Amino acid sequence: MITKYLIISKEILPDYFDKVIEAKKLIDSNQVKGVSEAVKKVGISRSTYYKYKDYVFVPSNQLGGRKATLSLVLEHHKGVLSNILNIIADKNGNILTINQDIPINDKAIVSITLDILDLSITLQHLIETLTKLKGVASAKLVAIE
């Protein structure tokens, strides 16, 4: 289902991958005020953090490995979110949550968590399909479990 991802033992990876995950946890749990403080605390550069933050995830302990969270930046036009939801449904994705911010400068940030167990295409292909839609400025994977 997810052809662009690998499961690799962290024993063979450089330690900065672990530190990026640690920095993300510090930021997510509000233990630090921002990225600068987090990277200083874990001992990596800001550039290392930004280079890898969207590509390094910790697997969930939940059975099934079936949830993914996407972050999308949408133009403020009628029907854009509706088109996205229809495509996800057409590909057998099951929407679990949707969070949408109010549009600022005619762009709205939307976070969608979906069940990908029965997805009829790869998650990467879904993201690429959504990115090509009119009104979608960007779409990226935030987390997967």
Coordinates of N, CA and C in Angstrom, one line a residue, residues 13-138:
L13 N 20.9 3.7 11.3 CA 20.7 5.1 10.9 C 21.6 6.1 11.6
P14 N 21.9 7.2 11.0 CA 22.6 8.2 11.8 C 21.8 8.7 12.9
D15 N 22.4 9.1 14.0 CA 21.7 9.5 15.2 C 20.9 10.7 15.1
Y16 N 21.1 11.5 14.0 CA 20.3 12.8 13.9 C 18.9 12.5 13.5
F17 N 18.6 11.3 13.0 CA 17.2 10.9 12.7 C 16.4 10.8 14.1
D18 N 17.0 10.2 15.0 CA 16.5 10.1 16.4 C 16.3 11.4 17.0
K19 N 17.3 12.3 16.8 CA 17.2 13.6 17.4 C 16.1 14.5 16.7
V20 N 15.9 14.3 15.4 CA 14.8 15.0 14.8 C 13.5 14.6 15.4
I21 N 13.3 13.3 15.6 CA 12.1 12.8 16.2 C 11.9 13.3 17.6
E22 N 13.0 13.3 18.4 CA 13.0 13.9 19.7 C 12.6 15.4 19.7
A23 N 13.2 16.1 18.8 CA 12.8 17.5 18.7 C 11.4 17.7 18.3
K24 N 10.8 16.9 17.4 CA 9.4 17.0 17.1 C 8.5 16.7 18.3
K25 N 8.9 15.7 19.1 CA 8.2 15.4 20.3 C 8.2 16.6 21.3
L26 N 9.4 17.2 21.5 CA 9.5 18.3 22.4 C 8.5 19.5 21.9
I27 N 8.5 19.7 20.6 CA 7.7 20.8 20.1 C 6.2 20.4 20.2
D28 N 5.8 19.2 19.8 CA 4.5 18.8 19.9 C 3.9 18.8 21.3
S29 N 4.7 18.5 22.3 CA 4.3 18.4 23.7 C 4.4 19.8 24.4
N30 N 4.8 20.8 23.7 CA 5.0 22.1 24.2 C 6.0 22.2 25.3
Q31 N 7.0 21.3 25.3 CA 8.1 21.4 26.3 C 9.1 22.4 26.0
V32 N 9.1 22.9 24.8 CA 10.0 24.0 24.4 C 9.1 25.1 23.7
K33 N 9.7 26.2 23.5 CA 9.0 27.3 22.9 C 9.0 27.3 21.4
G34 N 9.9 26.6 20.8 CA 9.9 26.6 19.3 C 11.1 25.7 18.8
V35 N 11.2 25.7 17.5 CA 12.2 24.9 16.9 C 13.6 25.2 17.4
S36 N 14.0 26.4 17.5 CA 15.3 26.8 17.9 C 15.7 26.2 19.3
E37 N 14.8 26.3 20.2 CA 15.0 25.7 21.5 C 15.1 24.2 21.5
A38 N 14.2 23.6 20.7 CA 14.2 22.1 20.5 C 15.5 21.6 20.0
V39 N 15.9 22.1 18.9 CA 17.2 21.6 18.2 C 18.4 21.8 19.1
K40 N 18.4 22.9 19.8 CA 19.5 23.2 20.7 C 19.5 22.1 21.8
K41 N 18.4 21.8 22.3 CA 18.2 20.8 23.4 C 18.7 19.4 23.0
V42 N 18.4 19.1 21.8 CA 18.7 17.7 21.3 C 20.1 17.6 20.6
G43 N 20.6 18.8 20.2 CA 21.9 18.8 19.7 C 22.0 18.6 18.2
I44 N 21.1 19.2 17.4 CA 21.2 19.2 16.0 C 21.0 20.6 15.4
S45 N 21.3 20.8 14.2 CA 21.1 22.1 13.6 C 19.7 22.3 13.1
R46 N 19.3 23.6 13.0 CA 17.9 23.9 12.5 C 17.8 23.3 11.1
S47 N 18.8 23.4 10.3 CA 18.7 22.9 8.9 C 18.5 21.4 8.9
T48 N 19.2 20.7 9.8 CA 19.0 19.2 9.8 C 17.5 18.9 10.2
Y49 N 17.0 19.6 11.2 CA 15.6 19.5 11.6 C 14.7 19.7 10.4
Y50 N 14.8 20.8 9.8 CA 13.9 21.2 8.7 C 14.1 20.2 7.5
K51 N 15.3 19.7 7.3 CA 15.5 18.8 6.1 C 14.8 17.5 6.3
Y52 N 14.7 17.0 7.6 CA 14.1 15.7 7.8 C 12.8 15.6 8.5
K53 N 12.3 16.7 9.1 CA 11.1 16.7 9.9 C 9.9 16.1 9.3
D54 N 9.7 16.3 8.0 CA 8.5 15.8 7.2 C 8.7 14.3 6.7
Y55 N 9.9 13.7 7.0 CA 10.2 12.4 6.4 C 10.5 11.4 7.5
V56 N 10.6 11.7 8.7 CA 10.9 10.8 9.8 C 9.8 10.6 10.7
F57 N 9.3 9.4 10.9 CA 8.1 9.2 11.8 C 8.4 8.0 12.7
V58 N 7.7 8.0 13.8 CA 7.8 6.8 14.7 C 6.6 6.0 14.5
P59 N 6.8 4.7 14.2 CA 5.6 3.8 14.0 C 4.7 3.7 15.2
S60 N 3.4 3.6 15.0 CA 2.5 3.4 16.1 C 2.5 2.0 16.6
N61 N 2.2 1.8 17.9 CA 2.1 0.4 18.4 C 0.7 -0.2 18.1
Q62 N -0.2 0.6 17.6 CA -1.5 0.1 17.2 C -1.5 -0.9 16.2
L63 N -2.4 -1.9 16.2 CA -2.4 -2.9 15.2 C -3.1 -2.4 13.9
G64 N -2.7 -2.9 12.8 CA -3.4 -2.5 11.6 C -2.6 -1.5 10.7
G65 N -1.9 -0.6 11.3 CA -1.2 0.4 10.5 C -2.1 1.0 9.5
R66 N -3.1 1.7 9.9 CA -4.1 2.1 9.0 C -4.5 3.6 9.0
K67 N -3.8 4.4 9.7 CA -4.2 5.8 9.7 C -3.1 6.7 9.1
A68 N -3.5 7.7 8.4 CA -2.6 8.7 7.9 C -3.2 10.1 8.1
T69 N -2.3 11.0 8.4 CA -2.8 12.4 8.5 C -2.1 13.2 7.4
L70 N -2.9 13.9 6.7 CA -2.4 14.8 5.6 C -2.7 16.2 6.0
S71 N -1.7 17.1 5.5 CA -1.9 18.5 5.7 C -2.0 19.1 4.3
L72 N -3.0 19.9 4.1 CA -3.2 20.5 2.7 C -3.3 22.0 2.9
V73 N -2.8 22.7 1.9 CA -3.1 24.2 1.8 C -4.0 24.4 0.6
L74 N -5.2 24.9 0.9 CA -6.2 25.1 -0.2 C -6.5 26.5 -0.5
E75 N -6.7 26.8 -1.7 CA -7.1 28.1 -2.1 C -8.6 28.3 -1.7
H76 N -9.0 29.5 -1.4 CA -10.3 29.8 -0.9 C -11.3 29.9 -2.0
H77 N -11.7 28.8 -2.5 CA -12.7 28.7 -3.6 C -13.7 27.6 -3.3
K78 N -14.9 27.8 -3.7 CA -16.0 26.9 -3.5 C -15.7 25.5 -4.1
G79 N -16.0 24.5 -3.3 CA -15.9 23.1 -3.8 C -14.5 22.4 -3.7
V80 N -13.5 23.1 -3.3 CA -12.2 22.5 -3.3 C -12.1 21.4 -2.2
L81 N -12.5 21.7 -1.0 CA -12.5 20.6 0.0 C -13.5 19.5 -0.4
S82 N -14.6 19.8 -0.9 CA -15.6 18.8 -1.3 C -15.0 17.9 -2.4
N83 N -14.2 18.4 -3.3 CA -13.6 17.6 -4.3 C -12.5 16.6 -3.7
I84 N -11.8 17.1 -2.7 CA -10.8 16.3 -2.0 C -11.5 15.1 -1.3
L85 N -12.6 15.5 -0.6 CA -13.3 14.4 0.1 C -13.9 13.4 -0.8
N86 N -14.4 13.8 -2.0 CA -14.9 12.9 -3.0 C -13.9 12.0 -3.5
I87 N -12.7 12.5 -3.8 CA -11.6 11.7 -4.3 C -11.2 10.6 -3.2
I88 N -11.0 11.1 -2.0 CA -10.7 10.1 -0.9 C -11.7 9.0 -0.8
A89 N -13.0 9.4 -0.9 CA -14.1 8.4 -0.8 C -14.0 7.5 -2.0
D90 N -13.8 8.0 -3.2 CA -13.7 7.2 -4.4 C -12.6 6.2 -4.4
K91 N -11.6 6.5 -3.6 CA -10.4 5.6 -3.5 C -10.5 4.7 -2.3
N92 N -11.7 4.6 -1.7 CA -12.0 3.8 -0.5 C -11.3 4.3 0.8
G93 N -10.9 5.5 0.8 CA -10.4 6.1 2.1 C -11.5 6.5 3.0
N94 N -11.3 6.3 4.3 CA -12.4 6.6 5.2 C -11.9 7.8 6.1
I95 N -12.6 8.9 6.0 CA -12.2 10.1 6.7 C -12.5 9.9 8.2
L96 N -11.5 10.2 9.0 CA -11.7 10.1 10.5 C -11.9 11.4 11.1
T97 N -11.1 12.4 10.7 CA -11.2 13.8 11.2 C -10.8 14.8 10.1
I98 N -11.4 15.9 10.2 CA -11.1 17.1 9.3 C -11.0 18.3 10.2
N99 N -9.9 19.0 10.1 CA -9.7 20.3 10.8 C -9.4 21.3 9.7
Q100 N -10.1 22.4 9.7 CA -9.9 23.5 8.7 C -9.8 24.8 9.4
D101 N -8.7 25.5 9.1 CA -8.5 26.9 9.6 C -9.2 27.8 8.7
I102 N -9.5 29.0 9.2 CA -10.1 30.0 8.4 C -9.1 30.5 7.3
P103 N -9.6 30.9 6.2 CA -8.7 31.3 5.1 C -8.0 32.6 5.5
I104 N -6.7 32.6 5.3 CA -5.9 33.8 5.5 C -5.1 34.0 4.2
N105 N -5.2 35.3 3.6 CA -4.6 35.5 2.3 C -5.1 34.5 1.3
D106 N -6.4 34.2 1.3 CA -7.1 33.3 0.4 C -6.5 31.9 0.4
K107 N -5.9 31.5 1.5 CA -5.5 30.1 1.6 C -5.9 29.6 3.0
A108 N -6.4 28.3 3.0 CA -6.8 27.7 4.2 C -6.0 26.4 4.4
I109 N -5.6 26.2 5.7 CA -4.9 24.9 6.0 C -5.9 23.9 6.5
V110 N -5.8 22.7 5.9 CA -6.8 21.7 6.3 C -5.9 20.4 6.7
S111 N -6.3 19.8 7.8 CA -5.7 18.6 8.2 C -6.7 17.5 8.1
I112 N -6.4 16.4 7.5 CA -7.4 15.3 7.3 C -6.7 14.0 7.8
T113 N -7.3 13.3 8.7 CA -6.8 12.0 9.1 C -7.8 11.0 8.5
L114 N -7.2 10.0 7.9 CA -8.1 9.0 7.2 C -7.6 7.6 7.5
D115 N -8.5 6.7 7.4 CA -8.2 5.3 7.5 C -7.8 4.8 6.1
I116 N -6.6 4.3 6.0 CA -6.1 3.9 4.7 C -6.0 2.4 4.5
L117 N -6.6 1.7 5.4 CA -6.6 0.2 5.3 C -7.1 -0.3 3.9
D118 N -8.2 0.3 3.5 CA -8.9 -0.2 2.3 C -8.6 0.7 1.1
L119 N -7.7 1.6 1.2 CA -7.3 2.5 0.1 C -7.0 1.7 -1.2
S120 N -7.6 2.1 -2.3 CA -7.5 1.3 -3.6 C -6.2 1.7 -4.3
I121 N -5.6 2.8 -3.9 CA -4.3 3.2 -4.5 C -3.3 3.4 -3.4
T122 N -2.0 3.7 -3.8 CA -1.0 3.9 -2.7 C -1.3 5.3 -2.1
L123 N -0.8 5.4 -0.9 CA -1.0 6.7 -0.2 C -0.2 7.8 -1.0
Q124 N 0.9 7.5 -1.5 CA 1.7 8.4 -2.3 C 0.9 8.9 -3.5
H125 N 0.3 7.9 -4.2 CA -0.5 8.3 -5.4 C -1.7 9.1 -5.0
L126 N -2.3 8.9 -3.9 CA -3.4 9.7 -3.4 C -2.9 11.1 -3.2
I127 N -1.8 11.3 -2.5 CA -1.2 12.6 -2.3 C -0.9 13.4 -3.6
E128 N -0.3 12.6 -4.5 CA 0.0 13.2 -5.8 C -1.3 13.6 -6.6
T129 N -2.3 12.8 -6.5 CA -3.6 13.1 -7.1 C -4.2 14.4 -6.5
L130 N -4.2 14.5 -5.2 CA -4.8 15.6 -4.5 C -4.0 16.9 -4.8
T131 N -2.7 16.8 -4.9 CA -1.8 17.9 -5.2 C -2.2 18.5 -6.6
K132 N -2.6 17.7 -7.5 CA -2.9 18.1 -8.9 C -4.2 18.8 -9.0
L133 N -5.1 18.7 -8.0 CA -6.4 19.3 -8.1 C -6.4 20.8 -8.1
K134 N -7.3 21.3 -8.9 CA -7.4 22.8 -8.9 C -7.8 23.3 -7.5
G135 N -7.1 24.3 -7.1 CA -7.4 24.8 -5.7 C -6.5 24.2 -4.6
V136 N -5.7 23.2 -4.9 CA -4.8 22.6 -3.9 C -3.4 23.2 -4.1
A137 N -3.0 24.0 -3.2 CA -1.6 24.6 -3.3 C -0.6 23.6 -2.9
S138 N -0.9 22.7 -1.9 CA 0.1 21.7 -1.5 C -0.7 20.6 -0.7

